[in-house]
Amino acid sequence: MSYDLAVFDPTSAPSGRDEFLAWFDKQAEWAAPRDYNSLDGTSPALRDWYQLMIPQFPAMNGPDRSDAWNSRVSDYCIGSDVIYVAFASSVAKEAYTAVRRAAEQAGVGFLDASGDGEVWRPI
C-alpha cells in the first residue's frame, strides 16, 4: 500500500478547490505525449522541488533511479505542471513533512492525495 502526495505549479492550477480538483484529475490521467519519468518539459519550480526530494526519497524509475532498494525509494510520476509521488506507507509521516517543506522552499503547491485532500498553495 502506498501513501500518495502531489505537488503542482500554482501558476498553472485553478485557485478554486472544485476547479483545482477537476484540473488535477485531468492531469493525473497522464495522457500527454511525454516521458513521465523525465523532468524534460517540467516547470522550473517543480524541477527545483524534485531536486530537493531526490536525496531523501530516491526515485524508483527513470534516469535518477536508485540502485539501492529500501522503504525510502519512491515512485515519481512527473508531468509538466504536476509531480505525483507514491511513497511506502511506512514512511508516510516523513514523506508528508519532506514534501511539504520542499514545496514551501520551491514555491509549489501541495496536495495530500492519500490523506484528507489538503491543498496548500504558496502565498
XYZ file of N, CA and C in Angstrom:
369
model
N 0.845 -1.170 0.000
C 0.000 0.000 0.000
C 0.893 1.236 0.000
N 0.485 2.231 -0.749
C 1.307 3.436 -0.844
C 0.627 4.626 -0.179
N 1.440 5.612 0.096
C 0.974 6.897 0.612
C 1.305 7.911 -0.466
N 0.281 8.538 -1.044
C 0.452 9.365 -2.230
C 0.312 10.850 -1.932
N 1.281 11.606 -2.420
C 1.288 13.057 -2.299
C 1.599 13.637 -3.668
N 1.209 14.878 -3.882
C 1.487 15.525 -5.158
C 1.857 16.976 -4.925
N 2.626 17.501 -5.853
C 2.926 18.930 -5.875
C 2.554 19.448 -7.253
N 2.299 20.747 -7.329
C 1.850 21.320 -8.595
C 2.359 22.740 -8.745
N 2.424 23.175 -9.994
C 2.817 24.547 -10.301
C 1.602 25.432 -10.052
N 1.651 26.310 -9.055
C 0.470 27.106 -8.713
C 0.077 28.111 -9.796
N 0.993 28.436 -10.693
C 0.652 29.371 -11.769
C -0.171 28.699 -12.857
N -0.200 27.372 -12.874
C -0.952 26.627 -13.886
C -2.274 26.076 -13.370
N -2.423 25.998 -12.061
C -3.597 25.363 -11.460
C -4.663 26.393 -11.099
N -5.944 26.049 -11.299
C -7.028 26.940 -10.871
C -7.015 27.129 -9.353
N -7.527 28.263 -8.892
C -7.469 28.560 -7.459
C -8.645 28.002 -6.656
N -9.822 27.863 -7.248
C -10.959 27.300 -6.524
C -10.772 25.813 -6.277
N -11.207 25.321 -5.116
C -10.991 23.913 -4.765
C -11.614 22.952 -5.776
N -12.885 23.145 -6.121
C -13.543 22.238 -7.062
C -12.869 22.276 -8.425
N -12.538 23.481 -8.882
C -11.864 23.625 -10.177
C -10.472 22.996 -10.125
N -9.794 23.191 -8.999
C -8.471 22.590 -8.848
C -8.555 21.069 -8.915
N -9.477 20.476 -8.161
C -9.583 19.014 -8.143
C -9.929 18.457 -9.514
N -10.787 19.147 -10.268
C -11.097 18.715 -11.639
C -9.848 18.813 -12.513
N -9.112 19.909 -12.376
C -7.864 20.097 -13.128
C -6.863 19.006 -12.766
N -6.717 18.734 -11.469
C -5.764 17.723 -11.027
C -6.143 16.346 -11.575
N -7.429 15.999 -11.508
C -7.872 14.710 -12.049
C -7.503 14.580 -13.520
N -7.646 15.663 -14.269
C -7.285 15.659 -15.693
C -5.774 15.451 -15.856
N -4.983 16.139 -15.029
C -3.527 15.974 -15.093
C -3.140 14.528 -14.780
N -3.835 13.932 -13.813
C -3.499 12.587 -13.340
C -3.967 11.481 -14.285
N -4.520 11.847 -15.427
C -4.807 10.845 -16.460
C -3.520 10.445 -17.173
N -2.486 11.278 -17.046
C -1.174 11.024 -17.632
C -1.284 10.717 -19.125
N -2.050 11.544 -19.830
C -2.330 11.304 -21.248
C -1.455 12.121 -22.200
N -0.669 13.047 -21.681
C 0.179 13.874 -22.552
C 1.287 13.016 -23.165
N 1.689 13.359 -24.371
C 2.759 12.597 -25.026
C 4.133 12.988 -24.455
N 4.493 12.381 -23.329
C 5.766 12.701 -22.687
C 6.251 11.503 -21.887
N 7.496 11.554 -21.461
C 8.079 10.536 -20.596
C 7.828 10.972 -19.153
N 6.996 10.259 -18.439
C 6.616 10.637 -17.078
C 7.674 10.279 -16.026
N 8.836 9.817 -16.483
C 9.978 9.607 -15.594
C 11.033 10.690 -15.774
N 10.771 11.648 -16.659
C 11.750 12.672 -17.017
C 11.284 14.065 -16.602
N 12.243 14.908 -16.251
C 11.950 16.304 -15.927
C 11.842 17.181 -17.169
N 12.138 16.643 -18.346
C 12.043 17.432 -19.578
C 10.633 17.987 -19.729
N 10.534 19.304 -19.888
C 9.242 19.948 -20.069
C 8.497 20.242 -18.779
N 9.124 19.960 -17.637
C 8.502 20.225 -16.337
C 8.838 21.650 -15.904
N 7.918 22.301 -15.228
C 8.135 23.694 -14.823
C 9.386 23.815 -13.945
N 10.079 24.951 -14.018
C 11.296 25.140 -13.215
C 11.074 24.966 -11.712
N 9.970 25.456 -11.189
C 9.713 25.323 -9.750
C 9.543 23.858 -9.353
N 8.889 23.066 -10.195
C 8.740 21.637 -9.897
C 10.080 20.915 -10.006
N 10.918 21.330 -10.951
C 12.263 20.748 -11.043
C 13.050 21.038 -9.762
N 12.920 22.261 -9.256
C 13.595 22.612 -8.001
C 13.098 21.732 -6.857
N 11.777 21.535 -6.790
C 11.204 20.684 -5.748
C 11.769 19.264 -5.848
N 11.799 18.725 -7.052
C 12.301 17.366 -7.290
C 13.748 17.235 -6.801
N 14.572 18.220 -7.107
C 15.977 18.171 -6.692
C 16.114 18.192 -5.166
N 15.197 18.845 -4.487
C 15.201 18.833 -3.019
C 14.787 17.466 -2.464
N 13.920 16.763 -3.173
C 13.366 15.498 -2.680
C 14.246 14.279 -2.944
N 14.893 14.227 -4.080
C 15.622 13.027 -4.506
C 16.674 12.548 -3.491
N 17.419 13.433 -2.834
C 18.383 12.911 -1.851
C 17.718 12.176 -0.676
N 16.508 12.594 -0.315
C 15.808 11.987 0.824
C 14.983 10.774 0.425
N 14.354 10.860 -0.754
C 13.472 9.808 -1.252
C 13.848 9.525 -2.709
N 14.815 8.623 -2.921
C 15.288 8.344 -4.278
C 14.175 7.813 -5.180
N 14.367 8.023 -6.478
C 13.384 7.585 -7.476
C 13.480 6.085 -7.726
N 12.333 5.481 -7.967
C 12.236 4.071 -8.291
C 12.553 3.825 -9.771
N 12.206 4.807 -10.621
C 12.337 4.661 -12.073
C 13.012 5.886 -12.672
N 13.317 5.792 -13.941
C 13.828 6.941 -14.670
C 15.325 7.135 -14.529
N 15.816 8.242 -15.065
C 17.261 8.476 -15.083
C 17.876 8.647 -13.692
N 17.080 9.012 -12.713
C 17.583 9.200 -11.347
C 17.298 8.007 -10.446
N 16.907 6.884 -11.025
C 16.521 5.726 -10.206
C 17.677 5.269 -9.320
N 17.299 4.792 -8.180
C 18.261 4.323 -7.193
C 18.602 2.863 -7.449
N 19.872 2.524 -7.271
C 20.286 1.122 -7.366
C 19.987 0.381 -6.067
N 19.868 1.133 -4.994
C 19.539 0.534 -3.696
C 18.027 0.374 -3.597
N 17.604 -0.592 -2.837
C 16.170 -0.779 -2.641
C 15.881 -0.755 -1.149
N 15.080 0.235 -0.736
C 14.662 0.327 0.658
C 13.332 1.062 0.705
N 12.806 1.271 1.882
C 11.465 1.848 2.019
C 11.390 3.313 1.596
N 12.517 3.972 1.403
C 12.512 5.380 1.001
C 12.461 5.550 -0.520
N 12.746 4.514 -1.272
C 12.671 4.596 -2.733
C 11.204 4.802 -3.104
N 10.948 5.813 -3.943
C 9.571 6.238 -4.214
C 9.308 6.340 -5.705
N 8.045 6.231 -6.077
C 7.631 6.236 -7.479
C 7.133 7.627 -7.863
N 7.932 8.352 -8.639
C 7.602 9.708 -9.093
C 6.972 9.633 -10.474
N 5.841 10.281 -10.645
C 5.205 10.429 -11.955
C 5.249 11.928 -12.261
N 6.053 12.297 -13.258
C 6.403 13.695 -13.493
C 5.688 14.231 -14.723
N 4.793 15.180 -14.502
C 4.115 15.862 -15.594
C 4.684 17.250 -15.792
N 4.092 18.005 -16.681
C 4.544 19.376 -16.928
C 4.267 20.275 -15.732
N 3.088 20.115 -15.129
C 2.646 21.007 -14.058
C 2.344 20.298 -12.749
N 2.570 18.976 -12.701
C 2.261 18.167 -11.518
C 3.327 17.089 -11.364
N 3.720 16.817 -10.133
C 4.508 15.622 -9.825
C 3.746 14.868 -8.742
N 3.453 13.605 -9.030
C 2.709 12.729 -8.128
C 3.701 11.689 -7.621
N 3.712 11.454 -6.325
C 4.681 10.517 -5.762
C 3.981 9.500 -4.872
N 4.291 8.229 -5.111
C 3.807 7.142 -4.263
C 4.956 6.729 -3.342
N 4.744 6.914 -2.049
C 5.725 6.561 -1.030
C 5.285 5.275 -0.342
N 6.223 4.562 0.246
C 5.869 3.421 1.087
C 5.080 3.945 2.289
N 4.034 3.248 2.668
C 3.215 3.708 3.795
C 4.022 3.772 5.094
N 5.083 3.002 5.178
C 5.912 3.009 6.389
C 6.672 4.321 6.588
N 6.762 5.146 5.549
C 7.456 6.440 5.663
C 6.494 7.608 5.463
N 5.206 7.376 5.665
C 4.182 8.392 5.383
C 4.426 9.710 6.117
N 4.684 9.656 7.403
C 4.880 10.904 8.165
C 6.113 11.657 7.688
N 7.195 10.931 7.473
C 8.421 11.560 6.979
C 8.204 12.147 5.586
N 7.490 11.409 4.743
C 7.235 11.881 3.380
C 6.396 13.150 3.399
N 5.346 13.162 4.201
C 4.498 14.352 4.289
C 5.328 15.569 4.674
N 6.129 15.422 5.718
C 6.950 16.537 6.193
C 7.933 16.997 5.123
N 8.610 16.056 4.475
C 9.604 16.406 3.453
C 8.961 17.056 2.235
N 7.842 16.508 1.778
C 7.165 17.058 0.598
C 6.661 18.461 0.889
N 6.050 18.642 2.025
C 5.511 19.957 2.386
C 6.629 20.988 2.533
N 7.700 20.614 3.210
C 8.829 21.534 3.407
C 9.457 21.903 2.058
N 9.676 20.923 1.200
C 10.267 21.189 -0.116
C 9.323 22.029 -0.975
N 8.012 21.816 -0.838
C 7.032 22.626 -1.580
C 7.135 24.087 -1.159
N 7.256 24.315 0.127
C 7.398 25.685 0.625
C 8.685 26.316 0.108
N 9.777 25.556 0.115
C 11.063 26.079 -0.354
C 11.048 26.370 -1.853
N 10.427 25.503 -2.634
C 10.432 25.649 -4.093
C 9.309 26.545 -4.601
N 8.358 26.881 -3.741
C 7.247 27.735 -4.155
C 6.225 27.027 -5.021
N 5.995 25.737 -4.733
C 4.976 24.981 -5.463
C 3.843 24.613 -4.517
N 2.704 24.235 -5.080
C 1.568 23.809 -4.288
C 1.704 22.360 -3.860
N 0.841 21.950 -2.936
C 0.909 20.630 -2.314
C -0.492 20.050 -2.209
N -0.626 18.759 -2.518
C -1.894 18.045 -2.374
C -1.655 16.759 -1.603
N -2.387 16.580 -0.518
C -2.339 15.334 0.248
C -3.346 14.382 -0.386
N -2.903 13.654 -1.398
C -3.795 12.805 -2.191
C -4.269 11.574 -1.426
N -3.502 11.091 -0.473
C -3.896 9.909 0.297
C -4.572 10.249 1.613
N -4.347 11.429 2.099
C -4.878 11.802 3.409
C -6.210 12.498 3.304
N -6.260 13.698 3.833
C -7.520 14.433 3.922
C -7.812 15.316 2.712
N -6.989 15.222 1.673
C -7.223 16.039 0.482
C -6.784 17.479 0.646
N -5.970 17.738 1.664
C -5.471 19.096 1.904
C -4.790 19.638 0.651
N -5.128 20.868 0.310
C -4.451 21.580 -0.774
C -3.804 22.810 -0.155
N -2.505 22.940 -0.355
C -1.766 24.096 0.143
C -1.131 24.803 -1.047
N -1.185 26.121 -1.013
C -0.563 26.942 -2.061
C 0.385 27.940 -1.419
N 1.498 28.238 -2.105
C 2.388 29.276 -1.573
C 1.706 30.637 -1.653
N 2.024 31.492 -0.722
C 1.415 32.832 -0.715
C 2.181 33.742 -1.645
